[in-house]
Backbone as ProteinMPNN parsed JSONL, in Angstrom:
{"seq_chain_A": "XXXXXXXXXXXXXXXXXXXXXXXXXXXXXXXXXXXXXXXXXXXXXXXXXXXXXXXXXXXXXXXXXXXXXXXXXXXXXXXXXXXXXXXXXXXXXXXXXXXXXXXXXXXXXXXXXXXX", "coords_chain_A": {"N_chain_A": [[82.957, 14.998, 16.709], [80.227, 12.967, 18.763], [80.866, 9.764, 20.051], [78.102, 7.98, 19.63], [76.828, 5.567, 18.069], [74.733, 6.858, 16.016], [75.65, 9.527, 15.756], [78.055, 8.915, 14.656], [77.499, 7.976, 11.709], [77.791, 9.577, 10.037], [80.506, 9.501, 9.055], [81.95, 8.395, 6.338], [81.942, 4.741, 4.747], [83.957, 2.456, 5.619], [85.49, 1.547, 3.395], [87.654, -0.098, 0.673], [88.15, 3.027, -1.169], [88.325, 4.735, 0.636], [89.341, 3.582, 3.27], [92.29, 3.952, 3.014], [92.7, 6.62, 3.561], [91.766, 7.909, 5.479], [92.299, 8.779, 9.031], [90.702, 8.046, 12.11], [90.508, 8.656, 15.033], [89.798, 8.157, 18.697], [88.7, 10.534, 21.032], [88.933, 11.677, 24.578], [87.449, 13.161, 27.667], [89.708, 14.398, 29.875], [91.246, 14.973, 33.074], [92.614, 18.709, 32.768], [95.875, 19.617, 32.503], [96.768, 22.026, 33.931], [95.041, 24.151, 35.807], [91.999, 26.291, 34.329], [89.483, 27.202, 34.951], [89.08, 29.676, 35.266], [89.54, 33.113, 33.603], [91.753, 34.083, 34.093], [93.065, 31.789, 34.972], [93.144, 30.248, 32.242], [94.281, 32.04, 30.561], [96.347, 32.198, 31.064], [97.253, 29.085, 30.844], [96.868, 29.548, 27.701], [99.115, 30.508, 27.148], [101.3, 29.151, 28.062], [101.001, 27.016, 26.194], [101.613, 28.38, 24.126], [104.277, 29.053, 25.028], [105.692, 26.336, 24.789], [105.485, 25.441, 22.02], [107.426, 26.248, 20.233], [109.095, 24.255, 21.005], [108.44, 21.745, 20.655], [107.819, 22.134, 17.659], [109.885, 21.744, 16.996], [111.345, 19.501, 17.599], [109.236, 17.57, 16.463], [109.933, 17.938, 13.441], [112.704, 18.248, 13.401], [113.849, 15.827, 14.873], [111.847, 13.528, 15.715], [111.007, 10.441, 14.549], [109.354, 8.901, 12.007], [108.041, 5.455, 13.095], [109.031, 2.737, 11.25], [107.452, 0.884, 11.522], [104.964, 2.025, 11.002], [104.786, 3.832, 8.506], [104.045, 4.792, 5.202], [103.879, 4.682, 2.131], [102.917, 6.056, 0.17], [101.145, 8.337, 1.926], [102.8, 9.103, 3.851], [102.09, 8.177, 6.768], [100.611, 5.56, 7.957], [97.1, 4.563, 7.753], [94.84, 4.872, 10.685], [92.423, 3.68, 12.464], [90.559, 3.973, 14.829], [89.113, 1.162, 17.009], [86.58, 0.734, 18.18], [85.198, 3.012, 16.892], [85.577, 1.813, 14.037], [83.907, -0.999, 14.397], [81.785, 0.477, 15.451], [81.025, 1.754, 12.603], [81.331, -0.591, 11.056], [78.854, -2.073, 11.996], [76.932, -0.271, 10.953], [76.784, -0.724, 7.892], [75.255, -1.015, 4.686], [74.525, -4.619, 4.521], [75.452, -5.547, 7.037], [73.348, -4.396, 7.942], [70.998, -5.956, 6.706], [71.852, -8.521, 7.04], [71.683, -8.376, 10.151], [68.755, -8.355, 10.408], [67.765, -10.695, 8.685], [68.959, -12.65, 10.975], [67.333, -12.313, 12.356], [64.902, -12.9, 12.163], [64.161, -15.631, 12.352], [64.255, -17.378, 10.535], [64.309, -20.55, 8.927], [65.911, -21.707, 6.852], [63.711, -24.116, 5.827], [61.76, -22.515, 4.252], [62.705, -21.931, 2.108], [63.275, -24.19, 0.867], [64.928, -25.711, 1.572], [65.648, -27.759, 3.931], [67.836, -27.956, 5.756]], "CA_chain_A": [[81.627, 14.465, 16.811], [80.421, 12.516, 19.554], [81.497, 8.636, 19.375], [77.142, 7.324, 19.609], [76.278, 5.501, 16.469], [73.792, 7.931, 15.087], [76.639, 10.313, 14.896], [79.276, 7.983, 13.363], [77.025, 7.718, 10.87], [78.349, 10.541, 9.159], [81.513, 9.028, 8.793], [82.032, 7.411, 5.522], [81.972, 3.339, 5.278], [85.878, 2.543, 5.393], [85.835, 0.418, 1.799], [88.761, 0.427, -0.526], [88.364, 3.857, -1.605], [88.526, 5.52, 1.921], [89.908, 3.423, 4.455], [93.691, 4.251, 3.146], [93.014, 8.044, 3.072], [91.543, 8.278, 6.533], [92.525, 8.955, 10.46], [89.779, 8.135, 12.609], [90.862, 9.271, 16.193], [88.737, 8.629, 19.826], [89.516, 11.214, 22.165], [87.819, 11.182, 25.99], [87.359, 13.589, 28.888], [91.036, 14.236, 30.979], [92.05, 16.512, 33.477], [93.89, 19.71, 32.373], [97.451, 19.551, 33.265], [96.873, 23.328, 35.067], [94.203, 25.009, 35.576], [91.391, 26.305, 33.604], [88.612, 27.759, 35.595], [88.927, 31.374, 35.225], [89.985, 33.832, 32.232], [93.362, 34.015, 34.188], [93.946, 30.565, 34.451], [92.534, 29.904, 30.81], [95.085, 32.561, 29.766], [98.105, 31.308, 31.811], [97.582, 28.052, 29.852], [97.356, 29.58, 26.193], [100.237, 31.027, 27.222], [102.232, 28.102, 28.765], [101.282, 26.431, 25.129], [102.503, 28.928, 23.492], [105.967, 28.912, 24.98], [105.933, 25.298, 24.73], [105.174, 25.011, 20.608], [108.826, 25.999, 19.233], [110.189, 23.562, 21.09], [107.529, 20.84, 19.855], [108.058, 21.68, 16.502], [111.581, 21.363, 16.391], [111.259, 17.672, 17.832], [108.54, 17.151, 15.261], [110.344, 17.917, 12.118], [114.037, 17.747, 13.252], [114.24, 14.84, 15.778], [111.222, 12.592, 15.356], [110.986, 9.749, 13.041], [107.528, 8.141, 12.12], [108.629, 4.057, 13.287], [108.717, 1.823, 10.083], [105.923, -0.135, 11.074], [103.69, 3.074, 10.508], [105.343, 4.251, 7.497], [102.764, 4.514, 4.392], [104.394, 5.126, 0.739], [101.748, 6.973, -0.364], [100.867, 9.13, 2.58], [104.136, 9.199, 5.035], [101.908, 7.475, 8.287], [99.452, 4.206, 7.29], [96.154, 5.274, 8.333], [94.72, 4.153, 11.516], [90.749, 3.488, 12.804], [89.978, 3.208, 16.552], [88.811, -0.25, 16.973], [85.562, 0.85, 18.453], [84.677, 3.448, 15.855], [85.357, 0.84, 12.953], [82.778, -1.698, 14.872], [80.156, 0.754, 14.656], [80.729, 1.973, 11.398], [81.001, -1.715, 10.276], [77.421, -2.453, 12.202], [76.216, 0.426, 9.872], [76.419, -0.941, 6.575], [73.743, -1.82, 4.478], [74.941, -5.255, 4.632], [75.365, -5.577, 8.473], [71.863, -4.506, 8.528], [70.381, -6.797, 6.051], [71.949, -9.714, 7.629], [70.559, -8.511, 11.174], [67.365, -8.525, 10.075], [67.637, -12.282, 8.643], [68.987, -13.285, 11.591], [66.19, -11.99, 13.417], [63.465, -13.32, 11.355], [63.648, -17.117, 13.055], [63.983, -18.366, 9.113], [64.906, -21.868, 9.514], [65.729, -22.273, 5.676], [62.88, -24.291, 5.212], [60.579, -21.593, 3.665], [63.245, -21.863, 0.567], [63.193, -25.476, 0.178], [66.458, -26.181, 2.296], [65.56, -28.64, 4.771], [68.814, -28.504, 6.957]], "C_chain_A": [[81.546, 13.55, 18.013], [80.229, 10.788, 18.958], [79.68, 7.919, 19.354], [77.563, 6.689, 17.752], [75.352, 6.119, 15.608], [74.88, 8.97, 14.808], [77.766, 9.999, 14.143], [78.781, 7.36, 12.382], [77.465, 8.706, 9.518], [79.727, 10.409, 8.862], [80.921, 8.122, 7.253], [81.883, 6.085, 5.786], [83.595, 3.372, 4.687], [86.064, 0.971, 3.953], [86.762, 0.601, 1.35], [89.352, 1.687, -0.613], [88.522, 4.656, -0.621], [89.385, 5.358, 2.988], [91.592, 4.173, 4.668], [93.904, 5.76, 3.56], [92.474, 9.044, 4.715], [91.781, 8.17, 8.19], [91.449, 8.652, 11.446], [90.672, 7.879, 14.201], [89.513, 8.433, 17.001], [89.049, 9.746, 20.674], [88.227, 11.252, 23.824], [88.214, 12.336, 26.697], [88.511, 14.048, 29.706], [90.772, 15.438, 31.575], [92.764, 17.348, 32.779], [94.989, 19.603, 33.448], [97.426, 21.085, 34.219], [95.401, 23.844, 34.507], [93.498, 26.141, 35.026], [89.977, 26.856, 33.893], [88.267, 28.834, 35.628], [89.738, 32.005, 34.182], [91.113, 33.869, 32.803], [93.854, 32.737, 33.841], [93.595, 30.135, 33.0], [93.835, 30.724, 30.279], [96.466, 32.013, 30.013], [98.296, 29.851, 30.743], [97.478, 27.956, 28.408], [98.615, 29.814, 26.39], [101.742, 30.046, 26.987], [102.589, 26.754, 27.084], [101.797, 26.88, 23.825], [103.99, 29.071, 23.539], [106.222, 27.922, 24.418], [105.924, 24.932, 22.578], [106.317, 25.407, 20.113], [109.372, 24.651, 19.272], [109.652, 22.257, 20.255], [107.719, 20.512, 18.68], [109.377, 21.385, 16.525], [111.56, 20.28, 16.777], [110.889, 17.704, 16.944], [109.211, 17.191, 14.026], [111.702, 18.017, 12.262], [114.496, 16.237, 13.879], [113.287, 13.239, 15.521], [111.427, 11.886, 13.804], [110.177, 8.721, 13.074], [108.593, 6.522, 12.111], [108.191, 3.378, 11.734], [107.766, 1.411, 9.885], [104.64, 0.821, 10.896], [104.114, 3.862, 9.58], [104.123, 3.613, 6.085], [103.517, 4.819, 3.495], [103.741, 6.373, 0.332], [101.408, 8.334, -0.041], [101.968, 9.654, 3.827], [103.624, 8.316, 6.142], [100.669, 6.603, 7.537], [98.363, 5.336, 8.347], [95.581, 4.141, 10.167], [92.634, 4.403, 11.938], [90.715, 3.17, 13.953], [89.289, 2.606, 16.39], [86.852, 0.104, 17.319], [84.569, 1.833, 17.564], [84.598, 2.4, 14.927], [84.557, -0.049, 13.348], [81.962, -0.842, 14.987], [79.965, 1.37, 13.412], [80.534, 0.409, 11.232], [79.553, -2.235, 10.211], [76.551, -1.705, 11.071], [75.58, 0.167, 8.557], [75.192, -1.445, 6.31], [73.777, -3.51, 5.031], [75.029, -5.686, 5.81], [73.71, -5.445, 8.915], [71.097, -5.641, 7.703], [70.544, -7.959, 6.92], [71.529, -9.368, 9.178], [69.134, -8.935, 10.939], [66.949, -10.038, 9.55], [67.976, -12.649, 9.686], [67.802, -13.233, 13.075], [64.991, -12.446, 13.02], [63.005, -14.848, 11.542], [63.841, -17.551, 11.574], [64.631, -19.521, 9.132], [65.905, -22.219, 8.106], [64.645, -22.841, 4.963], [61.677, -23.609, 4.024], [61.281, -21.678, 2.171], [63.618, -22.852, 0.145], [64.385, -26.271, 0.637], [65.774, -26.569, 3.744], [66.306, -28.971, 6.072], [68.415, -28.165, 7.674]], "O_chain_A": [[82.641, 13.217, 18.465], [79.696, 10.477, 17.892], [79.895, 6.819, 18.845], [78.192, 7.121, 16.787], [75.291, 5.786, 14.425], [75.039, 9.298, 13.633], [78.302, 10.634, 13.234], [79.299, 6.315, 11.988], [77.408, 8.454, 8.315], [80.191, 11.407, 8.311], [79.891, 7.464, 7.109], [81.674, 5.848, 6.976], [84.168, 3.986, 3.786], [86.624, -0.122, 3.878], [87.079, 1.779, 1.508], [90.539, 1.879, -0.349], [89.036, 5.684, -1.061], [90.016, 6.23, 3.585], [92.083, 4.68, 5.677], [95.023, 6.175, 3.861], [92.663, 10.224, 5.01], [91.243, 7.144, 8.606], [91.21, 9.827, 11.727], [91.411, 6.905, 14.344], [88.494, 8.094, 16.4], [90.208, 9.575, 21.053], [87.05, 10.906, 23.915], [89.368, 12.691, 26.456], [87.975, 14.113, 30.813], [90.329, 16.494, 31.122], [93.643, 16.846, 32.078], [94.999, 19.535, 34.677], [98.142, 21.128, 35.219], [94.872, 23.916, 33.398], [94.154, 27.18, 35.101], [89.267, 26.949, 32.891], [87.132, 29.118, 36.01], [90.728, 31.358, 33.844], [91.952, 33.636, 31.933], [94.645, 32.43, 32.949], [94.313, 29.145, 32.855], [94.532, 30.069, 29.504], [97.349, 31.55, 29.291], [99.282, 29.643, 30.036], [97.763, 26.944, 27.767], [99.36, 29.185, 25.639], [102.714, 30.117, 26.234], [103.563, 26.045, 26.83], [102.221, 26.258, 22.851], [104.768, 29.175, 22.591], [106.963, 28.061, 23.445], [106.568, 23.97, 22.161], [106.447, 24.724, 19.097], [109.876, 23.99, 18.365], [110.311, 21.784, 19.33], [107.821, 19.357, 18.266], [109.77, 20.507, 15.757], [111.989, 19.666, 15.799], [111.724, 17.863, 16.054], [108.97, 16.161, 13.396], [112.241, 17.879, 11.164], [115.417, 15.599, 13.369], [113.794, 12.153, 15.24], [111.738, 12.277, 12.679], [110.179, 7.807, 13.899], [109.587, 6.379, 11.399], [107.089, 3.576, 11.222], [107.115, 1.336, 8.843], [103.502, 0.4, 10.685], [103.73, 5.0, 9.848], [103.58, 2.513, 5.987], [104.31, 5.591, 4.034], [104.205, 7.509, 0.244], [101.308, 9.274, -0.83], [101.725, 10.599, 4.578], [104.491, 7.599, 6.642], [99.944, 7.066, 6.656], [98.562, 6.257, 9.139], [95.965, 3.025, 10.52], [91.904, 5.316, 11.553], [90.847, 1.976, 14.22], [88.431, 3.001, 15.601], [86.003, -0.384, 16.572], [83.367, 1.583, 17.476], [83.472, 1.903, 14.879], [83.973, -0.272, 12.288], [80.911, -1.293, 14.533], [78.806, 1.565, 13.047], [79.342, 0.105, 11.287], [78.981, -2.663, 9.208], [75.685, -2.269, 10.402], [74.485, 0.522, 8.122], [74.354, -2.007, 7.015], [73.043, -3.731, 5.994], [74.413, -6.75, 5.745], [73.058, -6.044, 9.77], [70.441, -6.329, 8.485], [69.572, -8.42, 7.518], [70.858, -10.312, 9.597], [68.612, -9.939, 11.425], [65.902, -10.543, 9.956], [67.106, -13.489, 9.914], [67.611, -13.802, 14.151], [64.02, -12.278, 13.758], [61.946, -15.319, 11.127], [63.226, -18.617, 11.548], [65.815, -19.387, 9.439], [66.742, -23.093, 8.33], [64.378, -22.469, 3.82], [60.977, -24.206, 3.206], [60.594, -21.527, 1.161], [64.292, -22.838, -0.885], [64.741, -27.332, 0.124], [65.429, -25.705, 4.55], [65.976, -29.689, 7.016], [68.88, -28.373, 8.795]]}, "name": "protein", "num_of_chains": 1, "seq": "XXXXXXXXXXXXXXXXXXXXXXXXXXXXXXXXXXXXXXXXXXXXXXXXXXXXXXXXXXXXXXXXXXXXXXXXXXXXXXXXXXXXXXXXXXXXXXXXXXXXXXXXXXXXXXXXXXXX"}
């Protein structure tokens, strides 16, 4: 999806019952490592990722080892939230909006009998 806040709206709110169970990724724009411009080069580089994926997995499941400090009981890797997704989900909530909206309303207190 793309990262606006109208579309990270369709993201859950990360409460209790979600945050542990979910990945939330950014990803951006890069160069391709080879070229990509034409059905040859497009094929040359399924290709090139196809050689490349034995070896991948065999790191992945013989060699690698997830670091402690991202070790989850539960799930094998703790979950993680790009910092900038979780600030606009957080803006989202009801809650986030309610309190915009008071703080936009100039209310001094006075109107509820609070004087400070």
């Amino acid at each position: 999806m793309n990262d606006d806040p109208e579309a990270i709206r369709v993201l859950p709110p990360l409460d209790d019952h979600v945050a542990d169970k979910i990945i939330i990724l950014r990803a951006s724009k890069k160069e391709m490592p080879m070229p990509t411009r034409t059905l040859g080069e497009q094929e040359a580089f399924r290709k090139k990722i196809v050689e490349e994926l034995p070896a991948f997995l065999f790191w992945l499941l013989k060699e690698f080892e997830v670091p402690e400090s991202l070790r989850d009981p539960r799930y094998g890797v703790k979950a993680f939230h790009h910092p900038y997704i979780s600030e606009i989900l957080s803006e989202q909530t009801p809650e986030a909006r309610i309190w915009e909206i008071i703080e936009s309303s100039n209310l001094d207190g006075s109107e509820f009998g609070n004087e400070n």
